[in-house]
PDB file of C-alpha atoms in Angstrom:
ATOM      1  CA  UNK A 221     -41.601   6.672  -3.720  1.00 44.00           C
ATOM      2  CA  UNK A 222     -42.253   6.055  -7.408  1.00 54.00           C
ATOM      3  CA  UNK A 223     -38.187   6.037  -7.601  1.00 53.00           C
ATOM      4  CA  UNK A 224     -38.168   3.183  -5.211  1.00 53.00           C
ATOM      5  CA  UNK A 225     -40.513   1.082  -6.981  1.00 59.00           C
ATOM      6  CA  UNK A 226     -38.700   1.314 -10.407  1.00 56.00           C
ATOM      7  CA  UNK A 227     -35.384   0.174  -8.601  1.00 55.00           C
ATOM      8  CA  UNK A 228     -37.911  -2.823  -6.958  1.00 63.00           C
ATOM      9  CA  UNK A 229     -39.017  -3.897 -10.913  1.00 63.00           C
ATOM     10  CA  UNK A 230     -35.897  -3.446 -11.944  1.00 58.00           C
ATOM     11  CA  UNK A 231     -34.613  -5.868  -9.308  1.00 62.00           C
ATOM     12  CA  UNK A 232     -37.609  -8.187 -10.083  1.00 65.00           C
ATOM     13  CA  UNK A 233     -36.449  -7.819 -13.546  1.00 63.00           C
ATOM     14  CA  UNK A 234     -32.869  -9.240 -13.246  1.00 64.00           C
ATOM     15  CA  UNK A 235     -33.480 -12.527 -12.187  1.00 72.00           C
ATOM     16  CA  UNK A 236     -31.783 -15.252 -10.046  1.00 80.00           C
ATOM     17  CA  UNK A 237     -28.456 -13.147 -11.157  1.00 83.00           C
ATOM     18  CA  UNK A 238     -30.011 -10.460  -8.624  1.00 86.00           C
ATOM     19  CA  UNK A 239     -28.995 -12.096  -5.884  1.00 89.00           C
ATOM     20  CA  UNK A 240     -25.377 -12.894  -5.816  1.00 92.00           C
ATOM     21  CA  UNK A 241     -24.272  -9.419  -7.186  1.00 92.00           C
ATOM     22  CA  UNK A 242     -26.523  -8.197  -4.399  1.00 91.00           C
ATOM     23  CA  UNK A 243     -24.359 -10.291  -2.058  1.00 94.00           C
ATOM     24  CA  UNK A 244     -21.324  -8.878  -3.925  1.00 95.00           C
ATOM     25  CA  UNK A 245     -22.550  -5.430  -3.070  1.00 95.00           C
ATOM     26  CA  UNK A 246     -23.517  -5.902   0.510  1.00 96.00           C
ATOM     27  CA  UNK A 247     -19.448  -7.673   1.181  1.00 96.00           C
ATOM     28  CA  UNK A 248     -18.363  -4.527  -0.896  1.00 96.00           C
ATOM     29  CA  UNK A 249     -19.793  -2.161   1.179  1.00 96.00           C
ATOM     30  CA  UNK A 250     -18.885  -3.941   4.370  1.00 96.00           C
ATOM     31  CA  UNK A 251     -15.187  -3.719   3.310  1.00 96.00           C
ATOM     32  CA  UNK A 252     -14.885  -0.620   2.265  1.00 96.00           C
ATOM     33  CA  UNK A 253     -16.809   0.904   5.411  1.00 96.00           C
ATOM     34  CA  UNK A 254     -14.101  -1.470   7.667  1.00 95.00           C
ATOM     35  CA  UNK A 255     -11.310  -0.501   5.976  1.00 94.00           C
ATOM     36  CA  UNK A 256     -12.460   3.475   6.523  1.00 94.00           C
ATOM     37  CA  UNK A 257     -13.085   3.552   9.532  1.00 93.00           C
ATOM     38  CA  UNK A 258      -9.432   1.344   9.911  1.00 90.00           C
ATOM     39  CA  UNK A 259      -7.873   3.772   8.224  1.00 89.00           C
ATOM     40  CA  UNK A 260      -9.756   6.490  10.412  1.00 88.00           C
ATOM     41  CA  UNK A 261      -8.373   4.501  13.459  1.00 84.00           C
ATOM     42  CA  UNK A 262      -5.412   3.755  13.314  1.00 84.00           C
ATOM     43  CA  UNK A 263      -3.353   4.603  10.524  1.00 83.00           C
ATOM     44  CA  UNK A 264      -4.487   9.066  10.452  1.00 77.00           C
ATOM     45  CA  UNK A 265      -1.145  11.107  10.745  1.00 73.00           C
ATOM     46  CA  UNK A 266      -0.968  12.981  14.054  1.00 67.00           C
ATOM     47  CA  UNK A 267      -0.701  16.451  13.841  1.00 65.00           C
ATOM     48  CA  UNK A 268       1.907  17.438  15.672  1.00 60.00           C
ATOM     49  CA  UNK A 269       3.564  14.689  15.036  1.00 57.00           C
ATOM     50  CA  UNK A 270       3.613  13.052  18.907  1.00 59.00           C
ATOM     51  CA  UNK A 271       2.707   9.374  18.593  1.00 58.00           C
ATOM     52  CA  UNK A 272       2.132   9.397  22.132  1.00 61.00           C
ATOM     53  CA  UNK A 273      -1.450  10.926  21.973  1.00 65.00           C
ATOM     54  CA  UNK A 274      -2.286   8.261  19.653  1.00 67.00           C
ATOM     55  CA  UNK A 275      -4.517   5.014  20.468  1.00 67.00           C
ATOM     56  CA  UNK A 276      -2.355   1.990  21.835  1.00 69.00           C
ATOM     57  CA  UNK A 277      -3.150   0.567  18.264  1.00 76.00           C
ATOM     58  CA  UNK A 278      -1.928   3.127  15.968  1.00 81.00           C
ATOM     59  CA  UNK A 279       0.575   2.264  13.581  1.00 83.00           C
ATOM     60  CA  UNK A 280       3.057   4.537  14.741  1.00 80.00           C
ATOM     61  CA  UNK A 281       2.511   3.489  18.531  1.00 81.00           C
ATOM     62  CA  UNK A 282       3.212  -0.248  17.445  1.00 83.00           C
ATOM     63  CA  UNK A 283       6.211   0.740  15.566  1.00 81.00           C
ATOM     64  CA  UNK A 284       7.757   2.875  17.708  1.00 79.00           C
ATOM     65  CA  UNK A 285       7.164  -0.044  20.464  1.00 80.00           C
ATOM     66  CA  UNK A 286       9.848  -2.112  18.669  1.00 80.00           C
ATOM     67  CA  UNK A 287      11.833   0.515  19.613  1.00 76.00           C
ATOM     68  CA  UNK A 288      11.755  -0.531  22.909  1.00 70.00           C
ATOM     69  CA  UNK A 289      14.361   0.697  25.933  1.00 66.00           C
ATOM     70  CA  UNK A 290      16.802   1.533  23.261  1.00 66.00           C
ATOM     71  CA  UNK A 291      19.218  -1.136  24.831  1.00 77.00           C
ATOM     72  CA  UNK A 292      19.349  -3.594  22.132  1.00 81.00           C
ATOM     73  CA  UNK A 293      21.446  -3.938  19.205  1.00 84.00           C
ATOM     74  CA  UNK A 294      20.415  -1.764  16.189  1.00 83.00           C
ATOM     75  CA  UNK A 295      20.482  -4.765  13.901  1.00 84.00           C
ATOM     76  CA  UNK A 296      18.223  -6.795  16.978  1.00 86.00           C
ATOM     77  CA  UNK A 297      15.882  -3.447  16.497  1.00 85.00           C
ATOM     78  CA  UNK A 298      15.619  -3.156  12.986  1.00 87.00           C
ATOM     79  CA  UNK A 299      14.491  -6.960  12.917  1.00 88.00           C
ATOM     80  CA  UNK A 300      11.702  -6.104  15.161  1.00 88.00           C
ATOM     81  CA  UNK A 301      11.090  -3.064  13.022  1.00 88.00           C
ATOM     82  CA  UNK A 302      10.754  -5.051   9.488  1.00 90.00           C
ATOM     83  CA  UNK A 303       8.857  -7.605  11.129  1.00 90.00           C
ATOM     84  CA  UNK A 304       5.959  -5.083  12.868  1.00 89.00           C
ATOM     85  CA  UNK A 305       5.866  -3.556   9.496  1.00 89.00           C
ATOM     86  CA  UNK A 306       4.971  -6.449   7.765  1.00 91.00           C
ATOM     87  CA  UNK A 307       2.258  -7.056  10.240  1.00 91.00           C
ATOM     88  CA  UNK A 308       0.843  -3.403  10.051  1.00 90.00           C
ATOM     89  CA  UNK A 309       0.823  -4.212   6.057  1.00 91.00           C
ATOM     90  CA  UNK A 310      -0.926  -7.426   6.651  1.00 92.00           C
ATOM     91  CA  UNK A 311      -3.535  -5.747   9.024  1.00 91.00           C
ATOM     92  CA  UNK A 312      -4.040  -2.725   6.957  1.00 92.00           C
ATOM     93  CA  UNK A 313      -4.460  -4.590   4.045  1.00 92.00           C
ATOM     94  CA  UNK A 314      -7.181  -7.587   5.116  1.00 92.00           C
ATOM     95  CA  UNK A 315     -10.082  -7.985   2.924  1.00 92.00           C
ATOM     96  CA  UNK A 316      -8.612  -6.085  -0.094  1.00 94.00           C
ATOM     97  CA  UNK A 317      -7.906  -9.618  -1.844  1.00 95.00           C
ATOM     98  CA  UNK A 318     -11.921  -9.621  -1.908  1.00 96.00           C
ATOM     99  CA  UNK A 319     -12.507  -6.339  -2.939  1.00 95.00           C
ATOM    100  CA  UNK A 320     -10.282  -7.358  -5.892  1.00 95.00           C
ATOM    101  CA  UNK A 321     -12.507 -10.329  -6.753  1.00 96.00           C
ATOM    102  CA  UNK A 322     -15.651  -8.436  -6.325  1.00 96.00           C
ATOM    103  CA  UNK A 323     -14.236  -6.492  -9.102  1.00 96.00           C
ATOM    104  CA  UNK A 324     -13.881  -9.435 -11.533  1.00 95.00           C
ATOM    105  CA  UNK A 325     -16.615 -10.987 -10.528  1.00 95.00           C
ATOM    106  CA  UNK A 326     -19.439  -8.619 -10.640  1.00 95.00           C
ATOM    107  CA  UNK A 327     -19.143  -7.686 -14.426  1.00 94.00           C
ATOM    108  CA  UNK A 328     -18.662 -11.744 -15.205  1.00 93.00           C
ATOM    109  CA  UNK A 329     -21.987 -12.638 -13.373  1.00 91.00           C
ATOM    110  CA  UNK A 330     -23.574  -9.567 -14.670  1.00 89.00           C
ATOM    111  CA  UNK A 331     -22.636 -10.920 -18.172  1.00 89.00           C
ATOM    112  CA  UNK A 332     -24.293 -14.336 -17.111  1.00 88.00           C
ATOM    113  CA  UNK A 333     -27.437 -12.757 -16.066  1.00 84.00           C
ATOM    114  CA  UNK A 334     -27.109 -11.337 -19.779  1.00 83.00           C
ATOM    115  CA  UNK A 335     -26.531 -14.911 -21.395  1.00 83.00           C
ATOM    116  CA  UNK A 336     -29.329 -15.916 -19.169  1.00 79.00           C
ATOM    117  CA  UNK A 337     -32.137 -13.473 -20.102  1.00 76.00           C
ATOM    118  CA  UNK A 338     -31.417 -13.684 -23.760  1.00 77.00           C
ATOM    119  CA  UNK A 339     -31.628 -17.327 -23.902  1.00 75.00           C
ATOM    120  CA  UNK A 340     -34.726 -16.958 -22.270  1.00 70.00           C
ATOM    121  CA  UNK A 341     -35.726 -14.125 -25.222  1.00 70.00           C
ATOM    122  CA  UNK A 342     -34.855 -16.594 -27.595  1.00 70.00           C
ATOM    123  CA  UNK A 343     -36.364 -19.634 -26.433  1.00 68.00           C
ATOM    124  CA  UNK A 344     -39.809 -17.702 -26.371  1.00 64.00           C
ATOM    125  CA  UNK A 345     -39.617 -17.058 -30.205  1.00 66.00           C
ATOM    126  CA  UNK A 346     -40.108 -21.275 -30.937  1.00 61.00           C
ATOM    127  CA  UNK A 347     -40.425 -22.735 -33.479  1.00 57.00           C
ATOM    128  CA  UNK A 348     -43.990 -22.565 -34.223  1.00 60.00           C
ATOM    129  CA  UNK A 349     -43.050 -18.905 -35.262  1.00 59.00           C
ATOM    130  CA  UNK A 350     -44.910 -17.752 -32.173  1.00 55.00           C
ATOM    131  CA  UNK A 351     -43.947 -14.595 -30.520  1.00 61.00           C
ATOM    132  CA  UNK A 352     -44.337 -13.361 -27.267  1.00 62.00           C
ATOM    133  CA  UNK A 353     -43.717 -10.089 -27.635  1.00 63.00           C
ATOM    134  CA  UNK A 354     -43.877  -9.279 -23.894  1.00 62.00           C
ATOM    135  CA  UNK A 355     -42.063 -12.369 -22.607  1.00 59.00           C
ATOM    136  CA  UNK A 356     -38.745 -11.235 -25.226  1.00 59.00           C
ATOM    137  CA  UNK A 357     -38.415  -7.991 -23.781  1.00 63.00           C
ATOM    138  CA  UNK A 358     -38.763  -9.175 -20.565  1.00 60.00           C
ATOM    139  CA  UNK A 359     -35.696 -11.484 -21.485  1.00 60.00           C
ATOM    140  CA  UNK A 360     -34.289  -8.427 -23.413  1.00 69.00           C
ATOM    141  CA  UNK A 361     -34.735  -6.281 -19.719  1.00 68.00           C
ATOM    142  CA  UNK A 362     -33.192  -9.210 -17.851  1.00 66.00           C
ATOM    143  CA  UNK A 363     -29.917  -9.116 -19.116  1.00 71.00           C
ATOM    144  CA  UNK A 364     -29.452  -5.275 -19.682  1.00 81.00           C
ATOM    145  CA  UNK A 365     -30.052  -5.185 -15.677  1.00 83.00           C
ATOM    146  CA  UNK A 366     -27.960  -7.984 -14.783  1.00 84.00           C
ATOM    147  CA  UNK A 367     -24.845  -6.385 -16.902  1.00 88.00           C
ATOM    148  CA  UNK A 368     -25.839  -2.419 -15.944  1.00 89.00           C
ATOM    149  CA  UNK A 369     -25.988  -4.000 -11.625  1.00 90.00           C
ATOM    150  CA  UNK A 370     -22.556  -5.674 -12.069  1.00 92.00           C
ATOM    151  CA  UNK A 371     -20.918  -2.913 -13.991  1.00 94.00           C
ATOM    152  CA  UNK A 372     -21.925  -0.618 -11.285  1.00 94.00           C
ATOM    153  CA  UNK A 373     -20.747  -2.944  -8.365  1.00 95.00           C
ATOM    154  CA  UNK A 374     -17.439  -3.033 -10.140  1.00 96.00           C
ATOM    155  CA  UNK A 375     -16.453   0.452 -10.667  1.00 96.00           C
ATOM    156  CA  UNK A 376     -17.538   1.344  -6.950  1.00 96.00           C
ATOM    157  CA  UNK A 377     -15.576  -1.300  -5.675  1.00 97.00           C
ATOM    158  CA  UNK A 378     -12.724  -0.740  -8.448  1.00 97.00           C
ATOM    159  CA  UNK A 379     -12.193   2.617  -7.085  1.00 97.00           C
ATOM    160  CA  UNK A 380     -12.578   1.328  -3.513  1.00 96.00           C
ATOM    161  CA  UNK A 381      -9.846  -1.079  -3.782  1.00 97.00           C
ATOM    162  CA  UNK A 382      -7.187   1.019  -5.517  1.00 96.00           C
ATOM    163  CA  UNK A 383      -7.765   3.969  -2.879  1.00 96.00           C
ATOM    164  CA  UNK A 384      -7.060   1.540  -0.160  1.00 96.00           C
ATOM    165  CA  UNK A 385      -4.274  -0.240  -2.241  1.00 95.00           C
ATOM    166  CA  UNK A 386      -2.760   3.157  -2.697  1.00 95.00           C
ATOM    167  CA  UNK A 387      -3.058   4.543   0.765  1.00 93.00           C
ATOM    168  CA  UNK A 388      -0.971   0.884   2.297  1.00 94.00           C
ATOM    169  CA  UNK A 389       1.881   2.163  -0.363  1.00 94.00           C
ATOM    170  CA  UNK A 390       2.104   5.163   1.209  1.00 92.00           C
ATOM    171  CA  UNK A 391       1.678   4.156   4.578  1.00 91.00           C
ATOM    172  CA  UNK A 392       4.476   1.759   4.347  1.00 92.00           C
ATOM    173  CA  UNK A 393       6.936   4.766   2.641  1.00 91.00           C
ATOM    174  CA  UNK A 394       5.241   6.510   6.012  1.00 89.00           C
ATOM    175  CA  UNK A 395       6.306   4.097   8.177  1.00 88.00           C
ATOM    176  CA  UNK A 396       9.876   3.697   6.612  1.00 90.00           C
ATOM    177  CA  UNK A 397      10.851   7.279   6.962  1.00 90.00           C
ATOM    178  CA  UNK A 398       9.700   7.237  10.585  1.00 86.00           C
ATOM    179  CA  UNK A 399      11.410   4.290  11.390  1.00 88.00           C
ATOM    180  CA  UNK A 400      15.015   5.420   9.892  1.00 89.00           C
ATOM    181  CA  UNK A 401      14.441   8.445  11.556  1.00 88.00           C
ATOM    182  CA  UNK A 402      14.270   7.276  14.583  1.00 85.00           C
ATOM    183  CA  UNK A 403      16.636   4.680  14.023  1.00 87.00           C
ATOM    184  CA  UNK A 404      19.118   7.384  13.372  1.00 87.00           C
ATOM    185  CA  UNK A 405      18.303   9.075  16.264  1.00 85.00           C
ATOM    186  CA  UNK A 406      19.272   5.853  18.074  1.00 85.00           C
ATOM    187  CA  UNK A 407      22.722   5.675  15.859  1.00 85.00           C
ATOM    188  CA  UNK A 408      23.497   9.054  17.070  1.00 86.00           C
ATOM    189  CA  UNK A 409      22.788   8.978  20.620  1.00 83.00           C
ATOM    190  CA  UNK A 410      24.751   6.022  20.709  1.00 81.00           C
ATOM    191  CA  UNK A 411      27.978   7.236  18.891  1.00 82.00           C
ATOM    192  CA  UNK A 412      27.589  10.395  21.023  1.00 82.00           C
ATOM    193  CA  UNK A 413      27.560   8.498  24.388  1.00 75.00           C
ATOM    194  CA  UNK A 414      30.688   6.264  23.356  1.00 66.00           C
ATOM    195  CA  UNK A 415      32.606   9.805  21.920  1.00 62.00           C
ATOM    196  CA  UNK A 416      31.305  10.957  25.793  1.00 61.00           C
ATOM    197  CA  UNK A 417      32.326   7.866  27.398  1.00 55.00           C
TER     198      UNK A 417
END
């Protein structure tokens, strides 16, 4: 309990700054636990590779939709193709422009709670040559929280974003073999039929 109270001061400590990196945090988190459970969803690799157990929102379901009867023309399918996999890139990739900010701006407002406590350090020195010696370090304290919160929101969310950025590169690579595959599957069935024909 004693642990909780020390992150409570420390809180108490930061000042106004406290409350928009806590913001930061909390939008963070909410991302990041989205985006998981997304990923979890609808984007896992089957195991047996059948994307017909998968849920009706998969990635690999909603590609291999585009696929359709297998009636069109391939150049018809591969338009459909191109444009469902720019829409699984858009989906899978929502809220990762904000993850990115959070990044950049967690360390910048931790660095204004910093300018902010040790102006308020400084203006309790005066110039009568007066010194509160309790109201400086409580400036001092003030900023070294600020920066140490916002340096900490960062690098969680910094390693947050370029997991997720990481796993949409691969996903699309995914999604491109699975998609020629198939599409060659289609080019072959079709040459074999006319050779039958």
């Amino acid at each position: 309990m004693n642990d909780w109270s020390g992150v409570a001061e420390a809180f108490m400590l930061g000042g106004w700054v406290i409350y928009p990196l806590s913001l930061l945090a909390i939008a963070a988190l909410t991302i990041t636990f989205d985006r998981a459970y997304v990923w979890w969803r609808y984007a896992r690799t089957p195991r047996d590779g059948d994307a017909s157990a998968l849920p009706g929102r998969h990635v690999l379901r909603r590609l291999d939709a585009q696929m359709g009867d297998g009636n069109l023309p391939i150049w018809r399918i591969e338009a459909q193709i191109e444009a469902a996999a720019s829409q699984i890139e858009r989906d899978m990739s929502r809220g990762l422009w904000l993850l990115e900010t959070i990044v950049t701006a967690a360390p910048l407002l931790g660095l204004l709670g910093t300018i902010v406590g040790m102006m308020h350090s400084f203006r309790l020195i005066g110039g009568d040559g007066l010194v509160n010696p309790s109201g400086v370090s409580g400036g001092v304290a003030q900023a070294l929280v600020a920066t140490a919160i916002g340096l900490v929101i960062a690098l969680v969310t910094l390693f947050a974003f370029n997991y997720f950025s990481r796993r949409v590169e691969r996903l699309m690579d995914e999604l491109e073999m699975f998609a020629n595959k198939r599409l060659g599957d289609l080019r072959l069935a079709r040459e074999n039929g006319g050779a039958a024909s």
